[in-house]
PDB file of C-alpha atoms and ligand atoms in Angstrom:
ATOM      1  CA  MET J 377      14.989   8.580  -5.518  1.00  0.00           C
ATOM      2  CA  ILE J 378      12.320   8.556  -2.853  1.00  0.00           C
ATOM      3  CA  GLN J 379      13.751   7.799   0.568  1.00  0.00           C
ATOM      4  CA  PRO J 380      11.053   5.722   2.236  1.00  0.00           C
ATOM      5  CA  MET J 381      12.362   6.325   5.737  1.00  0.00           C
ATOM      6  CA  GLN J 382      13.134  10.044   5.529  1.00  0.00           C
ATOM      7  CA  HIS J 383       9.901  10.981   7.316  1.00  0.00           C
ATOM      8  CA  LEU J 384      11.146   9.014  10.334  1.00  0.00           C
ATOM      9  CA  TRP J 385      13.242  12.047  11.179  1.00  0.00           C
ATOM     10  CA  ALA J 386      10.469  14.612  10.872  1.00  0.00           C
ATOM     11  CA  PRO J 387       9.827  16.191  14.295  1.00  0.00           C
ATOM     12  CA  TRP J 388       6.178  15.142  14.392  1.00  0.00           C
ATOM     13  CA  ARG J 389       7.347  11.529  14.104  1.00  0.00           C
ATOM     14  CA  MET J 390       9.332  11.526  17.345  1.00  0.00           C
ATOM     15  CA  ALA J 391       6.427  10.742  19.681  1.00  0.00           C
ATOM     16  CA  PHE J 392       5.529   7.742  17.561  1.00  0.00           C
ATOM     17  CA  ILE J 393       9.130   6.575  17.228  1.00  0.00           C
ATOM     18  CA  LYS J 394       9.629   6.740  20.993  1.00  0.00           C
ATOM     19  CA  GLY J 395       6.274   5.081  21.643  1.00  0.00           C
ATOM     20  CA  GLU J 396       5.749   1.388  22.220  1.00  0.00           C
ATOM     21  CA  LYS J 397       4.877   0.646  18.582  1.00  0.00           C
ATOM     22  CA  PRO J 398       7.539  -1.530  16.967  1.00  0.00           C
ATOM     23  CA  ALA J 399      10.132   0.687  15.321  1.00  0.00           C
ATOM     24  CA  GLY J 400      10.715   0.060  11.673  1.00  0.00           C
ATOM     25  CA  CYS J 401       7.436  -1.611  10.727  1.00  0.00           C
ATOM     26  CA  PHE J 402       6.358   0.169   7.583  1.00  0.00           C
ATOM     27  CA  PHE J 403       2.698  -0.769   7.991  1.00  0.00           C
ATOM     28  CA  CYS J 404       2.476   0.226  11.648  1.00  0.00           C
ATOM     29  CA  GLU J 405       4.169   3.474  10.780  1.00  0.00           C
ATOM     30  CA  ALA J 406       1.615   4.250   8.064  1.00  0.00           C
ATOM     31  CA  ALA J 407      -1.283   3.064  10.221  1.00  0.00           C
ATOM     32  CA  GLY J 408      -0.139   5.189  13.156  1.00  0.00           C
ATOM     33  CA  ALA J 409       0.601   8.332  11.149  1.00  0.00           C
ATOM     34  CA  ASP J 410      -1.657  11.363  11.096  1.00  0.00           C
ATOM     35  CA  PRO J 411      -4.299  10.809   8.355  1.00  0.00           C
ATOM     36  CA  GLY J 412      -3.447  14.358   7.275  1.00  0.00           C
ATOM     37  CA  ASP J 413      -0.111  12.933   6.124  1.00  0.00           C
ATOM     38  CA  ASP J 414      -1.627  10.090   4.111  1.00  0.00           C
ATOM     39  CA  ALA J 415      -0.076  11.358   0.880  1.00  0.00           C
ATOM     40  CA  ALA J 416       3.427  11.149   2.374  1.00  0.00           C
ATOM     41  CA  HIS J 417       2.771   7.540   3.366  1.00  0.00           C
ATOM     42  CA  LEU J 418       0.851   6.776   0.154  1.00  0.00           C
ATOM     43  CA  VAL J 419      -2.139   5.683   2.256  1.00  0.00           C
ATOM     44  CA  LEU J 420      -5.125   5.409  -0.067  1.00  0.00           C
ATOM     45  CA  ALA J 421      -7.844   4.395   2.355  1.00  0.00           C
ATOM     46  CA  ARG J 422      -8.365   3.616   6.017  1.00  0.00           C
ATOM     47  CA  THR J 423     -11.071   1.649   7.757  1.00  0.00           C
ATOM     48  CA  GLY J 424     -10.976   1.179  11.498  1.00  0.00           C
ATOM     49  CA  LEU J 425      -9.250  -2.170  11.121  1.00  0.00           C
ATOM     50  CA  SER J 426      -7.232  -2.055   7.906  1.00  0.00           C
ATOM     51  CA  LEU J 427      -5.643   0.247   5.371  1.00  0.00           C
ATOM     52  CA  ALA J 428      -4.740   0.343   1.686  1.00  0.00           C
ATOM     53  CA  ILE J 429      -1.301   1.697   0.729  1.00  0.00           C
ATOM     54  CA  LEU J 430       0.187   2.309  -2.693  1.00  0.00           C
ATOM     55  CA  ASN J 431       3.425   0.339  -3.046  1.00  0.00           C
ATOM     56  CA  ARG J 432       6.451   2.625  -3.312  1.00  0.00           C
ATOM     57  CA  TYR J 433       8.325  -0.134  -5.127  1.00  0.00           C
ATOM     58  CA  PRO J 434       5.557  -1.397  -7.378  1.00  0.00           C
ATOM     59  CA  TYR J 435       5.558  -4.376  -9.669  1.00  0.00           C
ATOM     60  CA  ASN J 436       3.198  -2.377 -11.840  1.00  0.00           C
ATOM     61  CA  ASN J 437       1.363   0.923 -11.929  1.00  0.00           C
ATOM     62  CA  GLY J 438      -1.309   0.976  -9.224  1.00  0.00           C
ATOM     63  CA  HIS J 439       0.251  -1.866  -7.193  1.00  0.00           C
ATOM     64  CA  LEU J 440      -1.225  -1.468  -3.724  1.00  0.00           C
ATOM     65  CA  MET J 441      -1.252  -3.393  -0.474  1.00  0.00           C
ATOM     66  CA  VAL J 442      -4.041  -4.035   1.996  1.00  0.00           C
ATOM     67  CA  ALA J 443      -2.910  -4.608   5.573  1.00  0.00           C
ATOM     68  CA  PRO J 444      -4.534  -4.878   8.976  1.00  0.00           C
ATOM     69  CA  VAL J 445      -3.895  -2.058  11.425  1.00  0.00           C
ATOM     70  CA  ALA J 446      -2.863  -4.733  13.941  1.00  0.00           C
ATOM     71  CA  HIS J 447       0.779  -5.852  13.787  1.00  0.00           C
ATOM     72  CA  LEU J 448       0.206  -9.537  13.113  1.00  0.00           C
ATOM     73  CA  ALA J 449       2.340 -11.791  10.917  1.00  0.00           C
ATOM     74  CA  ASN J 450      -0.081 -14.530   9.947  1.00  0.00           C
ATOM     75  CA  LEU J 451      -3.358 -14.267   8.091  1.00  0.00           C
ATOM     76  CA  GLU J 452      -4.733 -17.144  10.132  1.00  0.00           C
ATOM     77  CA  ASP J 453      -4.090 -15.237  13.360  1.00  0.00           C
ATOM     78  CA  LEU J 454      -6.233 -12.253  12.407  1.00  0.00           C
ATOM     79  CA  PRO J 455      -9.463 -11.873  14.328  1.00  0.00           C
ATOM     80  CA  ARG J 456     -12.373 -12.759  12.052  1.00  0.00           C
ATOM     81  CA  GLU J 457     -13.604  -9.174  12.043  1.00  0.00           C
ATOM     82  CA  THR J 458     -10.193  -7.932  10.838  1.00  0.00           C
ATOM     83  CA  ALA J 459      -9.861 -10.621   8.160  1.00  0.00           C
ATOM     84  CA  SER J 460     -13.320  -9.730   6.917  1.00  0.00           C
ATOM     85  CA  ASP J 461     -12.498  -6.026   6.914  1.00  0.00           C
ATOM     86  CA  MET J 462      -9.342  -6.684   4.864  1.00  0.00           C
ATOM     87  CA  ALA J 463     -11.326  -8.740   2.378  1.00  0.00           C
ATOM     88  CA  THR J 464     -13.866  -5.936   2.022  1.00  0.00           C
ATOM     89  CA  LEU J 465     -11.125  -3.332   1.556  1.00  0.00           C
ATOM     90  CA  THR J 466      -9.497  -5.593  -1.052  1.00  0.00           C
ATOM     91  CA  GLN J 467     -12.816  -5.730  -2.943  1.00  0.00           C
ATOM     92  CA  HIS J 468     -13.046  -1.972  -2.655  1.00  0.00           C
ATOM     93  CA  SER J 469      -9.474  -1.627  -3.971  1.00  0.00           C
ATOM     94  CA  LEU J 470     -10.275  -3.788  -6.972  1.00  0.00           C
ATOM     95  CA  ARG J 471     -13.292  -1.610  -7.795  1.00  0.00           C
ATOM     96  CA  VAL J 472     -11.268   1.601  -7.533  1.00  0.00           C
ATOM     97  CA  LEU J 473      -8.352   0.237  -9.584  1.00  0.00           C
ATOM     98  CA  ARG J 474     -10.739  -1.059 -12.237  1.00  0.00           C
ATOM     99  CA  ASP J 475     -12.532   2.273 -12.358  1.00  0.00           C
ATOM    100  CA  VAL J 476      -9.434   4.502 -12.379  1.00  0.00           C
ATOM    101  CA  LEU J 477      -6.733   2.539 -14.201  1.00  0.00           C
ATOM    102  CA  LYS J 478      -8.833   0.184 -16.348  1.00  0.00           C
ATOM    103  CA  PRO J 479      -6.610  -2.884 -15.937  1.00  0.00           C
ATOM    104  CA  GLN J 480      -7.431  -6.066 -17.815  1.00  0.00           C
ATOM    105  CA  GLY J 481      -6.619  -8.326 -14.887  1.00  0.00           C
ATOM    106  CA  PHE J 482      -5.139  -8.515 -11.384  1.00  0.00           C
ATOM    107  CA  ASN J 483      -2.674 -10.539  -9.393  1.00  0.00           C
ATOM    108  CA  LEU J 484      -3.601 -10.847  -5.739  1.00  0.00           C
ATOM    109  CA  GLY J 485      -1.456 -12.510  -3.174  1.00  0.00           C
ATOM    110  CA  ILE J 486       0.217 -12.713   0.188  1.00  0.00           C
ATOM    111  CA  ASN J 487       3.867 -13.622   0.613  1.00  0.00           C
ATOM    112  CA  ALA J 488       3.735 -15.340   3.989  1.00  0.00           C
ATOM    113  CA  GLY J 489       7.195 -15.365   5.565  1.00  0.00           C
ATOM    114  CA  LYS J 490      10.619 -14.179   4.367  1.00  0.00           C
ATOM    115  CA  THR J 491      11.227 -17.502   2.641  1.00  0.00           C
ATOM    116  CA  ALA J 492       8.161 -16.844   0.505  1.00  0.00           C
ATOM    117  CA  GLY J 493       9.445 -13.411  -0.460  1.00  0.00           C
ATOM    118  CA  ALA J 494       7.789 -11.123   2.077  1.00  0.00           C
ATOM    119  CA  GLY J 495       9.579  -7.767   2.324  1.00  0.00           C
ATOM    120  CA  VAL J 496       7.874  -7.128   5.655  1.00  0.00           C
ATOM    121  CA  ALA J 497       7.375 -10.605   7.084  1.00  0.00           C
ATOM    122  CA  ASP J 498       5.973  -9.757  10.502  1.00  0.00           C
ATOM    123  CA  HIS J 499       2.992  -7.673   9.345  1.00  0.00           C
ATOM    124  CA  VAL J 500       0.742  -9.542   6.940  1.00  0.00           C
ATOM    125  CA  HIS J 501      -0.303  -7.696   3.781  1.00  0.00           C
ATOM    126  CA  GLN J 502      -2.247  -8.534   0.665  1.00  0.00           C
ATOM    127  CA  HIS J 503      -0.745  -7.381  -2.647  1.00  0.00           C
ATOM    128  CA  VAL J 504      -3.107  -6.167  -5.348  1.00  0.00           C
ATOM    129  CA  VAL J 505      -1.313  -5.788  -8.684  1.00  0.00           C
ATOM    130  CA  PRO J 506      -3.221  -4.529 -11.733  1.00  0.00           C
ATOM    131  CA  ARG J 507      -2.271  -6.161 -15.044  1.00  0.00           C
ATOM    132  CA  TRP J 508      -2.524  -5.026 -18.630  1.00  0.00           C
ATOM    133  CA  ASP J 509      -1.905  -6.951 -21.812  1.00  0.00           C
ATOM    134  CA  GLY J 510       1.773  -6.614 -22.631  1.00  0.00           C
ATOM    135  CA  ASP J 511       2.687  -4.985 -19.304  1.00  0.00           C
ATOM    136  CA  THR J 512       5.649  -7.287 -18.819  1.00  0.00           C
ATOM    137  CA  ASN J 513       7.151  -5.517 -21.808  1.00  0.00           C
ATOM    138  CA  PHE J 514       6.920  -1.957 -20.502  1.00  0.00           C
ATOM    139  CA  MET J 515       8.029  -2.604 -16.927  1.00  0.00           C
ATOM    140  CA  PRO J 516      11.717  -2.019 -17.740  1.00  0.00           C
ATOM    141  CA  VAL J 517      10.735   1.452 -18.990  1.00  0.00           C
ATOM    142  CA  ILE J 518       8.912   2.534 -15.832  1.00  0.00           C
ATOM    143  CA  ALA J 519      11.648   0.988 -13.687  1.00  0.00           C
ATOM    144  CA  ASP J 520      13.513   4.243 -14.291  1.00  0.00           C
ATOM    145  CA  THR J 521      13.505   5.884 -10.856  1.00  0.00           C
ATOM    146  CA  LYS J 522      12.517   9.387 -11.917  1.00  0.00           C
ATOM    147  CA  ILE J 523       9.678   8.256 -14.123  1.00  0.00           C
ATOM    148  CA  LEU J 524       8.527   5.859 -11.436  1.00  0.00           C
ATOM    149  CA  SER J 525       8.357   8.493  -8.700  1.00  0.00           C
ATOM    150  CA  GLU J 526       6.431  10.896 -10.940  1.00  0.00           C
ATOM    151  CA  SER J 527       4.132   8.089 -11.942  1.00  0.00           C
ATOM    152  CA  LEU J 528       3.675   7.177  -8.255  1.00  0.00           C
ATOM    153  CA  ALA J 529       2.590  10.691  -7.321  1.00  0.00           C
ATOM    154  CA  THR J 530       0.112  10.803 -10.203  1.00  0.00           C
ATOM    155  CA  SER J 531      -1.230   7.333  -9.440  1.00  0.00           C
ATOM    156  CA  TYR J 532      -1.604   8.222  -5.780  1.00  0.00           C
ATOM    157  CA  GLN J 533      -3.665  11.322  -6.549  1.00  0.00           C
ATOM    158  CA  GLN J 534      -5.880   9.504  -9.046  1.00  0.00           C
ATOM    159  CA  LEU J 535      -6.452   6.479  -6.835  1.00  0.00           C
ATOM    160  CA  ARG J 536      -6.962   8.473  -3.650  1.00  0.00           C
ATOM    161  CA  ALA J 537      -9.639  10.467  -5.473  1.00  0.00           C
ATOM    162  CA  GLY J 538     -11.162   7.175  -6.611  1.00  0.00           C
ATOM    163  CA  PHE J 539     -11.290   5.819  -3.062  1.00  0.00           C
ATOM    164  CA  ASP J 540     -12.704   9.076  -1.731  1.00  0.00           C
ATOM    165  CA  ARG J 541     -15.411   9.049  -4.414  1.00  0.00           C
ATOM    166  CA  MET J 542     -16.456   5.506  -3.586  1.00  0.00           C
ATOM    167  CA  VAL J 543     -16.672   5.891   0.175  1.00  0.00           C
TER     168      VAL J 543
HETATM  169 ZN1  LIG B 475       3.413  -3.657  11.899  1.00  0.00          ZN
END
């Protein structure tokens, strides 16, 4: 099983952990990490203002999240430039997913607030979930942890290559 927080204890992380960035925010952690470690954080793409991250606990293969670099909880509080950048990166993500994984549809959405199901409620993020006909039937199969983590690594490599190609 992948331990999402294990990299917190890597020596290179200490400066960031002791810095003023809020400890424990997954998105700030990924945004603030060395781009050379993008694979460890499953970061697929970075713009100056937002980033796309593959979900470690996906609803489906290729499930990614687009988040602003800024630690802000509410979509309506994002500066216009940041909101626009996120929208553009979401479009970009859809193109890459369509190109690489050939889904037949997508679910896009933001869970705003814990009550609405947000896992990380204080840093807004847009979910992008690719869908295939019949995928609700095979989810229990890929829910197996070992298969899922192997599938994650493969998906990351394929999608990262897709993003890099399209830039
Ligand atoms: Zn944050």
